[in-house]
Coordinates of C-alpha atoms and ligand atoms in Angstrom, one line a residue:
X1 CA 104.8 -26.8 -182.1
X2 CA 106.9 -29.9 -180.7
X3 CA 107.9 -28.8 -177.2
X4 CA 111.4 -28.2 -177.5
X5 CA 113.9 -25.5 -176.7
X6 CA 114.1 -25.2 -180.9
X7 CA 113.0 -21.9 -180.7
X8 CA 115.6 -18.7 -181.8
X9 CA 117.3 -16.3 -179.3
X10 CA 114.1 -13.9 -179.6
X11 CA 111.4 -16.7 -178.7
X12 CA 113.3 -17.9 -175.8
X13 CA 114.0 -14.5 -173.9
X14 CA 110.2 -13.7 -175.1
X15 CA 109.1 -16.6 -173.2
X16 CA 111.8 -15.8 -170.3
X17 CA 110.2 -12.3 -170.1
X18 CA 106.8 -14.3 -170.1
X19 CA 106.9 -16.6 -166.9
X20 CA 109.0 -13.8 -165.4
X21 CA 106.9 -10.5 -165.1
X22 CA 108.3 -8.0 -163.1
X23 CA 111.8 -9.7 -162.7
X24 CA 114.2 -7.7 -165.1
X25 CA 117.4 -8.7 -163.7
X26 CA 116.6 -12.2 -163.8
X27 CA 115.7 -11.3 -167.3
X28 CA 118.6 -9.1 -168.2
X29 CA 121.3 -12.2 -166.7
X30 CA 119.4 -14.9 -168.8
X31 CA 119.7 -12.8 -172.1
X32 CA 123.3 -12.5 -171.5
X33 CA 124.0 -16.2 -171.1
X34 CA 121.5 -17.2 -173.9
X35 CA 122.9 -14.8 -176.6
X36 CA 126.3 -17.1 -175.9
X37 CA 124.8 -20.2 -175.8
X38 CA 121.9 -20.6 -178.3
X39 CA 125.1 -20.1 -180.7
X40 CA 127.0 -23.0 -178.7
X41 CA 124.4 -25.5 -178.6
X42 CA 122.7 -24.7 -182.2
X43 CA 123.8 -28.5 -183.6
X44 CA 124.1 -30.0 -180.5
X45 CA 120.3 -31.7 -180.3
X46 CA 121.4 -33.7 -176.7
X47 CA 121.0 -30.4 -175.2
X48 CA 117.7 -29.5 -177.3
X49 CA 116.0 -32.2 -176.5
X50 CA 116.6 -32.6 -173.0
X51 CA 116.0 -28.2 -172.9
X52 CA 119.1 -27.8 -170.7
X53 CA 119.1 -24.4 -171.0
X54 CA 115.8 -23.6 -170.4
X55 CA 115.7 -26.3 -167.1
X56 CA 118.9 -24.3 -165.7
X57 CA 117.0 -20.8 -166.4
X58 CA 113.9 -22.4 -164.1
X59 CA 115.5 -22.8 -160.5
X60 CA 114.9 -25.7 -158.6
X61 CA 113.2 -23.7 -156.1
X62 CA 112.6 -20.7 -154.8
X63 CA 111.5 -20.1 -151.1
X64 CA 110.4 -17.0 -149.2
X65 CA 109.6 -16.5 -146.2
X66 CA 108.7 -14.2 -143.5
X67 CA 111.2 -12.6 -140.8
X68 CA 110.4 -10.3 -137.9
X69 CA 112.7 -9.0 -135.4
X70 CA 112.6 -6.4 -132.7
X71 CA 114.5 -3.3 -132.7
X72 CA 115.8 -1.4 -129.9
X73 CA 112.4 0.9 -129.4
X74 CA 110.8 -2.7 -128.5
X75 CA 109.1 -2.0 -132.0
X76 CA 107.8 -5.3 -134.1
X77 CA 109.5 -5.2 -138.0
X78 CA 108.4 -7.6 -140.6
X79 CA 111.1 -8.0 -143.6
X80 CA 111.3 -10.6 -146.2
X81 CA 113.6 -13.1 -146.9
X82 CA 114.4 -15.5 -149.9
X83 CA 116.7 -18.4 -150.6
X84 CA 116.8 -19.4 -154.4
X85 CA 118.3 -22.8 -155.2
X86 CA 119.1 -22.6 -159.1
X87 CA 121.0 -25.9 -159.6
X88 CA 122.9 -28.3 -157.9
X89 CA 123.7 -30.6 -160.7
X90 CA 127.0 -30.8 -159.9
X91 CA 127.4 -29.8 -155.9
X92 CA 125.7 -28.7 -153.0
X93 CA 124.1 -25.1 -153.7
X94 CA 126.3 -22.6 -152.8
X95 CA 126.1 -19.0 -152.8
X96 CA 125.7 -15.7 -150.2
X97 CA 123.2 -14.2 -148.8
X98 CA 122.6 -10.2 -149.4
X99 CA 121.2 -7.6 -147.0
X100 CA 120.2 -4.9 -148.9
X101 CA 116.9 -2.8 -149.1
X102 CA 116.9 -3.6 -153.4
X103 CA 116.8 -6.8 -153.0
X104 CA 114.0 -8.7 -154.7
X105 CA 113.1 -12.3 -156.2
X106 CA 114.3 -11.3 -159.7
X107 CA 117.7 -9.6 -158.1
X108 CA 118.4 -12.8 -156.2
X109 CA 117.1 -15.3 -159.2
X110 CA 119.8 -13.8 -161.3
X111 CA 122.3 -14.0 -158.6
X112 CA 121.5 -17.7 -158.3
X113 CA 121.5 -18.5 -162.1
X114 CA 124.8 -16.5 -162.6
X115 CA 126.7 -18.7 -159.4
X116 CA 125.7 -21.9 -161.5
X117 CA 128.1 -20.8 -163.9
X118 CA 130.7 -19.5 -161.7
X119 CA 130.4 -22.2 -159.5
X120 CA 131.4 -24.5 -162.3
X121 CA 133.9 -22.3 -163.9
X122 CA 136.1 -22.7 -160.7
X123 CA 136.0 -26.7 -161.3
X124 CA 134.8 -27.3 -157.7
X125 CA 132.0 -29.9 -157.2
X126 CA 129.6 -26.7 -156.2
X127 CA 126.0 -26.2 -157.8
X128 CA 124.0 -22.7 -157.6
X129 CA 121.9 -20.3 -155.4
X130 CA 121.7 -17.7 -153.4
X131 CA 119.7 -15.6 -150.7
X132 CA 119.0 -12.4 -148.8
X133 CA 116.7 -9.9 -147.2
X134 CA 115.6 -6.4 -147.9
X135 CA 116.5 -6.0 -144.7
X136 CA 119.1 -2.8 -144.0
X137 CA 121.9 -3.2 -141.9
X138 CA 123.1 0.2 -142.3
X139 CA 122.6 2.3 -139.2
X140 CA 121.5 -0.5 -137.0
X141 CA 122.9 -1.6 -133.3
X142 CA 124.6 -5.0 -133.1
X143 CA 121.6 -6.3 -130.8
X144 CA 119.2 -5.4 -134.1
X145 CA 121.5 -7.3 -136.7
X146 CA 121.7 -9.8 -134.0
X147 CA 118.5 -10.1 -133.5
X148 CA 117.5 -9.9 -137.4
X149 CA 119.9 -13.0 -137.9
X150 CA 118.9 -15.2 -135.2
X151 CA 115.5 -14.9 -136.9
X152 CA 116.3 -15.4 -140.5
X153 CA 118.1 -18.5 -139.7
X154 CA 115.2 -19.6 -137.4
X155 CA 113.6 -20.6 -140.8
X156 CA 116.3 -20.8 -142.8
X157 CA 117.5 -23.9 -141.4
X158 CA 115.4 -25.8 -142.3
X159 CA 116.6 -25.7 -145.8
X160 CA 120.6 -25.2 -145.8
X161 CA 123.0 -28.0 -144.7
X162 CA 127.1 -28.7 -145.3
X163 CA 125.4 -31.4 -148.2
X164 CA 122.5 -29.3 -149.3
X165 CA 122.9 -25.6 -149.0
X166 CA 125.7 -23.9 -147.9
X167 CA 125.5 -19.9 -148.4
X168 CA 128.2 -17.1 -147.5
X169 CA 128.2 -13.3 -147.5
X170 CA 127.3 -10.8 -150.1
X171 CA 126.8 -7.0 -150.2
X172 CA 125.8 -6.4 -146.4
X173 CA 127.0 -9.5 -145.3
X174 CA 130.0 -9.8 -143.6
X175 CA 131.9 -12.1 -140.7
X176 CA 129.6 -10.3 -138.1
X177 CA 126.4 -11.6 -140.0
X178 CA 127.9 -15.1 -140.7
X179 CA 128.5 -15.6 -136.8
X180 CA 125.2 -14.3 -135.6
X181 CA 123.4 -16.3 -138.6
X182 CA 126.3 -19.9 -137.9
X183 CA 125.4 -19.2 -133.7
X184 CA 121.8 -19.7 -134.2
X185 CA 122.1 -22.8 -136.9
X186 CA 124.6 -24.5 -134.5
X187 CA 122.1 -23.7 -131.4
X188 CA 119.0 -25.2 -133.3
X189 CA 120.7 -28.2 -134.9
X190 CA 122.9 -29.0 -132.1
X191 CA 125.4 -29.4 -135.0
X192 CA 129.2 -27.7 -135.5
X193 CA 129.2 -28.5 -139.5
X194 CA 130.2 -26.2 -142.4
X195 CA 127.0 -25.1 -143.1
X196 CA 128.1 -21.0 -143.9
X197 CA 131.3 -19.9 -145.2
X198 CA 133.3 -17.1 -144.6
X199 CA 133.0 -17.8 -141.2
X200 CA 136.1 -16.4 -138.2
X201 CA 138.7 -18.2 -138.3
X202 CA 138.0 -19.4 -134.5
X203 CA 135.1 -21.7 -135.6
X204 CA 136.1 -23.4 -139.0
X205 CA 136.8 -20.3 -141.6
X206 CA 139.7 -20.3 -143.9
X207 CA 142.3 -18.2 -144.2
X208 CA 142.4 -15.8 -147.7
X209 CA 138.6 -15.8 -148.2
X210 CA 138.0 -12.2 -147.1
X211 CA 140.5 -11.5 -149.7
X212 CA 139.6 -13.9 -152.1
X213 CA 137.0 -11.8 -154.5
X214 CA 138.7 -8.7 -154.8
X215 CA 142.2 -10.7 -155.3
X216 CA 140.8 -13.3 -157.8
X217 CA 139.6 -10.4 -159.9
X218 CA 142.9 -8.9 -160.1
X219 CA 144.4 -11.6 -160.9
X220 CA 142.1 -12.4 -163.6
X221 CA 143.0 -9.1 -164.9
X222 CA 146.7 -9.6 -164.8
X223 CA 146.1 -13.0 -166.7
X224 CA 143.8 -11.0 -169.2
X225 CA 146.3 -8.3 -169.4
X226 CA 149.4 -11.0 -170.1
X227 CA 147.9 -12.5 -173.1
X228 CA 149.0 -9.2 -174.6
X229 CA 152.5 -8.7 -173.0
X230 CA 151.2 -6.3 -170.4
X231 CA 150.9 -5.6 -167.1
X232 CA 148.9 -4.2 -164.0
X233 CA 152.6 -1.9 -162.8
X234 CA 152.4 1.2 -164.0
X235 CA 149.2 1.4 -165.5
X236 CA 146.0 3.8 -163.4
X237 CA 143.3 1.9 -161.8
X238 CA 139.4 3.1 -160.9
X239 CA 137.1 0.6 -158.6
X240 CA 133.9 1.3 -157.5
X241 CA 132.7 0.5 -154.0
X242 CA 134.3 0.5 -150.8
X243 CA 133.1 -2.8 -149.4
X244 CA 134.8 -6.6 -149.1
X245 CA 135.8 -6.7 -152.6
X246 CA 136.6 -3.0 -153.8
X247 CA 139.0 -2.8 -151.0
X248 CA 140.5 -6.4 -151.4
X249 CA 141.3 -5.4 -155.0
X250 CA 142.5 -1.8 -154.4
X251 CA 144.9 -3.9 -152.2
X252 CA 146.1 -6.3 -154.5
X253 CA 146.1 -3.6 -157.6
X254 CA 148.4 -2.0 -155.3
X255 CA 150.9 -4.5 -154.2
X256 CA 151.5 -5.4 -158.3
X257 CA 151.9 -1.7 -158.8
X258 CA 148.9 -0.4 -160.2
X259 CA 147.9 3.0 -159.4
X260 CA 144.3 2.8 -157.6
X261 CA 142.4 6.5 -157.7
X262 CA 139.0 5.7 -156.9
X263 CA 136.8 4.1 -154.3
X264 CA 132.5 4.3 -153.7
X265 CA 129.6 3.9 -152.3
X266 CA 125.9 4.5 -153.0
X267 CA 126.5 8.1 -152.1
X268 CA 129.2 9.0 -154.5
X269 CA 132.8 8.1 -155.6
X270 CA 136.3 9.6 -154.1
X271 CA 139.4 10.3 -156.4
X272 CA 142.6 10.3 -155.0
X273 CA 145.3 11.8 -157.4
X274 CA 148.3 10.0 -155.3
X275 CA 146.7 6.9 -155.6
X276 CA 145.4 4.4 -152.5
X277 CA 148.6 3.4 -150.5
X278 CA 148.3 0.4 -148.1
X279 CA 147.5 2.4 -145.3
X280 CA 144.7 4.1 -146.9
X281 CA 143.1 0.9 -148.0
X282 CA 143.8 0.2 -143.9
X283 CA 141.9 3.5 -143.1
X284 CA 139.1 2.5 -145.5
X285 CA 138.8 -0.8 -144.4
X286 CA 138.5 0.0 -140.5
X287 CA 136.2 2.9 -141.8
X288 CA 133.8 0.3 -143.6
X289 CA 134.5 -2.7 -141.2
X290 CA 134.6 -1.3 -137.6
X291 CA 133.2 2.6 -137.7
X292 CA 130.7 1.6 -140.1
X293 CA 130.8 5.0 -142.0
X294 CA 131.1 6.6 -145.3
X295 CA 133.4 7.2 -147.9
X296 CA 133.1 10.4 -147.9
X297 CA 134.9 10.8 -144.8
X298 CA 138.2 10.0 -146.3
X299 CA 138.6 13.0 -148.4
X300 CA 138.0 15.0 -145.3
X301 CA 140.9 12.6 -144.3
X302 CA 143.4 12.7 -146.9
X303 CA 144.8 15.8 -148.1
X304 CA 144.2 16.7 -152.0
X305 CA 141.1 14.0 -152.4
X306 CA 137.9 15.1 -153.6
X307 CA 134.8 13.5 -153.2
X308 CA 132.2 13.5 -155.7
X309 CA 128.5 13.4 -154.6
X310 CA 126.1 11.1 -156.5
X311 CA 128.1 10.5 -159.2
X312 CA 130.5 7.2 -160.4
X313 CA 134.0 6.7 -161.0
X314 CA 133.4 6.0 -164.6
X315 CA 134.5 9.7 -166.2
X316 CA 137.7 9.4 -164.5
X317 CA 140.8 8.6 -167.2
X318 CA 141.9 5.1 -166.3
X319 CA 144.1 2.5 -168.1
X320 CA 142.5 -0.5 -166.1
X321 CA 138.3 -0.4 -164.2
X322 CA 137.1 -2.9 -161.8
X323 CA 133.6 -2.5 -160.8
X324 CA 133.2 -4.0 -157.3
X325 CA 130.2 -2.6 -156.0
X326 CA 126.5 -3.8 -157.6
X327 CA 124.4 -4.8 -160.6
X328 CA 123.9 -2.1 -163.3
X329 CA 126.2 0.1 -162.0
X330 CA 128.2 0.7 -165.2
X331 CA 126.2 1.9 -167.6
X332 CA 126.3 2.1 -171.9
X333 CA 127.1 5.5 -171.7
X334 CA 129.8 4.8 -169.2
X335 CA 131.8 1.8 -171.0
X336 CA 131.8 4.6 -173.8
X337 CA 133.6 6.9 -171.4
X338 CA 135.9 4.7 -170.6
X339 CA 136.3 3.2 -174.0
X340 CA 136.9 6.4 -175.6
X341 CA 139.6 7.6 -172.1
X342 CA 141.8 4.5 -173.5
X343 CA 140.6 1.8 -171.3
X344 CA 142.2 -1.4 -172.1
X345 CA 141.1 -3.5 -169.0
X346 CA 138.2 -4.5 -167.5
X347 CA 137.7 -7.1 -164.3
X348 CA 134.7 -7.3 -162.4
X349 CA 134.4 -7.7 -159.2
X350 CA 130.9 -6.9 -158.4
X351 CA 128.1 -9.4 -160.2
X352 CA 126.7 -8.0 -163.4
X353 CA 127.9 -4.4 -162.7
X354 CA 128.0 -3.7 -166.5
X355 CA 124.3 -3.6 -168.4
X356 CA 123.6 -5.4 -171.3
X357 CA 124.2 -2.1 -173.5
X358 CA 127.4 -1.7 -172.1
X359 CA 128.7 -5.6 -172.1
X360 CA 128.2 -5.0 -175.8
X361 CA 130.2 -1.5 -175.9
X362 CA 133.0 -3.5 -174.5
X363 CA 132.5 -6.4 -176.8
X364 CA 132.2 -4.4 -179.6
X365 CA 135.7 -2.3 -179.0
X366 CA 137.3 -5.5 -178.2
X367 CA 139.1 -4.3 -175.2
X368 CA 139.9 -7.5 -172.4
X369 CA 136.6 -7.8 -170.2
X370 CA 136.1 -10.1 -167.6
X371 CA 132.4 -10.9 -166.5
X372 CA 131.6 -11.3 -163.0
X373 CA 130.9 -15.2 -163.6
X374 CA 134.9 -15.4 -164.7
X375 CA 136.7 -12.3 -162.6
X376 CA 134.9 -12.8 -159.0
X377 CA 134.7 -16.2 -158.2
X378 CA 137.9 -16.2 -156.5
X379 CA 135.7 -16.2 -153.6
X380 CA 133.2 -18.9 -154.2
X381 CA 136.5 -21.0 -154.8
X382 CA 138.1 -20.1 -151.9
X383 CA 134.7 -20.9 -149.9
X384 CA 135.0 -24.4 -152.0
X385 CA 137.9 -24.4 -150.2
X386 CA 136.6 -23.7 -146.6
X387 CA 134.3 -26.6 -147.2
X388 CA 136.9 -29.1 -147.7
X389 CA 138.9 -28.3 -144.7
X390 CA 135.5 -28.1 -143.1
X391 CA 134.8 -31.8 -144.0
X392 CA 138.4 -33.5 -143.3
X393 CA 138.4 -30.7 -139.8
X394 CA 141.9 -29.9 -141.1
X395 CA 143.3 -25.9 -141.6
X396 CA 145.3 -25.4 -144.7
X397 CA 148.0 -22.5 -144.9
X398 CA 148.0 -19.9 -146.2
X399 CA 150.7 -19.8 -148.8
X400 CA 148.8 -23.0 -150.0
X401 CA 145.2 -20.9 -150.1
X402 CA 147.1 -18.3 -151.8
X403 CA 148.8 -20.6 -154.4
X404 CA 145.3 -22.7 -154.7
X405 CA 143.7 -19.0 -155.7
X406 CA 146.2 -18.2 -158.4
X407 CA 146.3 -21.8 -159.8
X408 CA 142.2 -21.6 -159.5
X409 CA 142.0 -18.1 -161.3
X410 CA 144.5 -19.3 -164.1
X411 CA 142.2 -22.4 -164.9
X412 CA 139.0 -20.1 -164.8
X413 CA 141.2 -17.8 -167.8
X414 CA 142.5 -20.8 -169.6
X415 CA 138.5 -22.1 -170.1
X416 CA 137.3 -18.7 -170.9
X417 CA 139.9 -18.7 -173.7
X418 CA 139.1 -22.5 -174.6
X419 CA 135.6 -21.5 -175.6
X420 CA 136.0 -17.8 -175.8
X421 CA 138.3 -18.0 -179.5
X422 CA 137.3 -14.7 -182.3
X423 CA 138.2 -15.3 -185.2
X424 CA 140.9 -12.7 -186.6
X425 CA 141.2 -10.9 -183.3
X426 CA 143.9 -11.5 -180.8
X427 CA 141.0 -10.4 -178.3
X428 CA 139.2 -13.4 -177.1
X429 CA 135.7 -12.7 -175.7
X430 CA 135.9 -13.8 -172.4
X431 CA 132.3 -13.2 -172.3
X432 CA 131.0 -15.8 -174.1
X433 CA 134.1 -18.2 -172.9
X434 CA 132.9 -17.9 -169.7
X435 CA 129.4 -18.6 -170.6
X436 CA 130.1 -21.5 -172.5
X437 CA 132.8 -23.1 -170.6
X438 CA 130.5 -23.0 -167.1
X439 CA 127.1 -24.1 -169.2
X440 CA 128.9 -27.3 -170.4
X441 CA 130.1 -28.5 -167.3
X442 CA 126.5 -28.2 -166.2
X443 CA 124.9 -29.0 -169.2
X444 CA 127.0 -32.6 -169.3
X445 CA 126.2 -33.2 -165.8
X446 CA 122.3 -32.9 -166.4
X447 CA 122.2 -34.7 -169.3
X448 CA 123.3 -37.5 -167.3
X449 CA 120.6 -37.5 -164.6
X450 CA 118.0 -38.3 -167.3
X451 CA 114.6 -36.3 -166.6
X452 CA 114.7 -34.8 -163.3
Ligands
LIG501 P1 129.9 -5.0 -149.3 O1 128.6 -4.9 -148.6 O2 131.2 -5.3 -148.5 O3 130.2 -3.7 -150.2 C1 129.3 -3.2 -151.1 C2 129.8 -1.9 -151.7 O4 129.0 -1.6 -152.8 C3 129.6 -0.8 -150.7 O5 130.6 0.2 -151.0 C4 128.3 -0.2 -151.1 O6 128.0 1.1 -150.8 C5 128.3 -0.4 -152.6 N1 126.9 -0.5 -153.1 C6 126.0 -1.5 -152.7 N2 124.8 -1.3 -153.3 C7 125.0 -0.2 -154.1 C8 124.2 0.5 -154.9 N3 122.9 0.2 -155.1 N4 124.7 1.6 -155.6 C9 126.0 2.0 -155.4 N5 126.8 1.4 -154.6 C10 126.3 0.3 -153.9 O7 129.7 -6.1 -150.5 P2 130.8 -6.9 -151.3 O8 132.0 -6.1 -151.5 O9 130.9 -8.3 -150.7 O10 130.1 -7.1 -152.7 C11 130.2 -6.2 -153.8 C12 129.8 -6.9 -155.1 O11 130.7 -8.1 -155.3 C13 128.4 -7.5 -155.2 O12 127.9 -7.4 -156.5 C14 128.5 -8.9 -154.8 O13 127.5 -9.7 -155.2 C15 129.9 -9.3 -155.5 N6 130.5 -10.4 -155.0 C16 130.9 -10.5 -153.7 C17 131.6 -11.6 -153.2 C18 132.2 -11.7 -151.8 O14 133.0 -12.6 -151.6 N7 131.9 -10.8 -150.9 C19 131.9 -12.8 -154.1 C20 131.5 -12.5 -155.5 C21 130.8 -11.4 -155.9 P3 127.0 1.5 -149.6 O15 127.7 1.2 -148.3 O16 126.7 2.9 -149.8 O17 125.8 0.6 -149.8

């Protein structure tokens, strides 16, 4: 057979599956584009021949590396780290880095081939990767994170730069991790660039990018939900998580008058029948943030919340969901649930929190879904952003950050819909908008390197 990408949908992911053993989410992200796009591209034979898709499913590189750090005992740990760089065929590579005990090659691969998409959704010149450790935060001192930081960017250095590589946070990540991890860079390089973002806003961060996820995915929502004369006001809300972004969009769900009755974490979900006011999402962020603790302290907190142990949020009746949490975290069986309790709305917040079964579910009862690609990159944008200001040393305001988020969301909801049309359904797939509208950018840009 010629070698070209002319193979169908099957052949392809069989071949993904192939040079990929052991790497299902990698996998499971690269079906979910593909299904879109073989359907995009099928008379398009500039893309065929030059096998765009399958160059952007083969990241540029991937490195690993070693990272050992010493905890308070005086004891010698040995973690493993990884930076993927997908694509940068239209920016720098951009994307956070993850602390977490899952995280694996295949986890971060589909993180990095997802944020190639995003990236370009958000029409900021930004290309694709990612990174992390299965190194735990969660019950260690400051000295050990410290300590675990200064190591990881002992190597990682070598391989980030404000024009090459510029990562952020992620689950476990947050503006204590950026400052150990931007201390050490600085102190090896002897350089003050914007080589991280989310960084305090002492040494070069922006203003709105803690917010900026969990905002950007409600407002995708509210642009989803306007398409059909309707609103966030009035309507019940359930998120999962209780980190950066759950708590970000439990605010802003909030301020437009949603009623928010659920937050998580890996141990299980609270449901509060009053609904999250501003001062709980307070108490929940200086619980998380500063105490470092659970969620289920806060219904030992809040009068008449419950906490449920190891279960989700899904079962609870909700007009609106916004998973905010992790990958796979909504299940077939769940988008059924919700389906079937009159769900009309979902954003996500969290990357690829809905599996394959369940993207489908939601597909099928044509209810307005927002992928992760679309509905979080608020952030990303907003670190596009940071990098700007970075470069001209300037600080913008923040009723400009705030206006360049909305006008940044609407633009990532007006492609979806451009590419994202089904016919005889006032439902657009936002899905396959998404998918289509970031692969061209990406696609055109290759195309015009030649064979690289
Ligand atoms: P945080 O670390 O601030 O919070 C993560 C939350 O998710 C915590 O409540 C955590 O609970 C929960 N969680 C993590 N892993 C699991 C798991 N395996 N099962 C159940 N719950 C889990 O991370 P963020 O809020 O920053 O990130 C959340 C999601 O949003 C991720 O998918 C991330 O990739 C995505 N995202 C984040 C962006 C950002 O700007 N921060 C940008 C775009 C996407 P616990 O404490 O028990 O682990």
């Amino acid at each position: 057979m010629a070698v070209t990408d002319h193979v169908d949908l099957n052949g392809f992911i069989e071949g993904v599956k192939r040079r990929n053993p052991g790497q299902p989410e990698f996998v499971q992200a690269v079906t979910e584009v593909a299904e879109d796009i073989f359907d995009f591209i099928q008379d398009k034979e500039a893309y065929h021949k030059a096998q765009i898709l399958r160059r952007i499913a083969e990241p540029d590189r991937v490195i690993s590396f070693r990272v050992c750090w010493q905890d308070d005992k005086g004891d010698i740990r040995v973690q493993r780290a990884w930076r993927v760089q997908n694509n940068n065929a239209i920016g720098p590579y951009k994307g956070g880095i993850r602390f977490h005990p899952s995280v694996t090659e295949s986890v971060l691969k589909f993180l990095a081939f997802e944020q190639t998409f995003k990236n370009a959704l958000t029409g900021l010149p930004m290309g694709g990767g990612k990174g992390g450790s299965n190194f735990n935060p969660k019950g260690k001192s400051d000295g050990e994170v410290m300590r675990f930081c200064q190591s990881l960017m002992t190597e990682l250095y070598r391989y980030v730069g404000a024009d090459v590589d510029v990562p952020a946070g992620d689950i476990g990540v947050g503006a204590r991790e950026i400052g150990y991890m931007f201390g050490q860079y600085k102190r090896i390089t002897n350089e003050f660039t914007g080589v991280l973002t989310g960084k305090g806003l002492e040494y070069g961060g922006s203003l709105i990018r803690t917010e900026a996820t969990g905002y950007g995915a409600t407002y995708f929502l509210q642009n989803m939900l306007k398409t059909q004369g309707k609103d966030i006001a009035g309507h019940t809300v359930v998120i999962s998580g209780s980190g950066n972004v759950a708590t970000h969009a439990a605010e802003k769900c909030t301020q437009l008058g949603g009623k928010v009755v659920t937050l998580s974490d890996s141990e299980g979900f609270v449901y509060d029948p009053d609904g999250f006011t501003q001062e709980k999402i307070d108490w929940v962020k200086d619980l998380k943030n500063k105490r470092r603790g659970r969620i289920s302290e806060y219904a030992k907190e809040f009068k008449g919340a419950e906490f449920h142990v190891g279960k989700t949020p899904w079962g609870v009746p909700c007009q609106l969901a916004l998973p905010c949490a992790t990958q796979n975290e909504l299940l077939g069986d769940d988008a059924r649930t919700l389906v079937g309790n009159g769900c009309i709305g979902v954003s996500e917040g969290a990357n690829m929190p809905t599996n394959l079964e369940g993207v489908h579910v939601f597909k099928d009862a044509q209810i307005l879904y927002a992928p992760g690609k679309a509905a979080n990159a608020g952030g990303v944008a907003v670190s596009g952003l940071e990098m700007s200001q970075n470069s001209a040393r300037i600080s913008w305001k923040e009723e400009e950050l705030q206006r360049l988020l909305i006008d940044i969301m609407a633009g990532i909801h007006s492609s979806c819909l451009e590419y994202g049309g089904r016919p005889g359904s006032k439902i657009p797939d936002y899905v396959k908008g998404a998918n289509i509208a970031g692969f061209k950018k990406v696609a055109d840009a290759m195309l015009a390197f030649g064979v690289v």
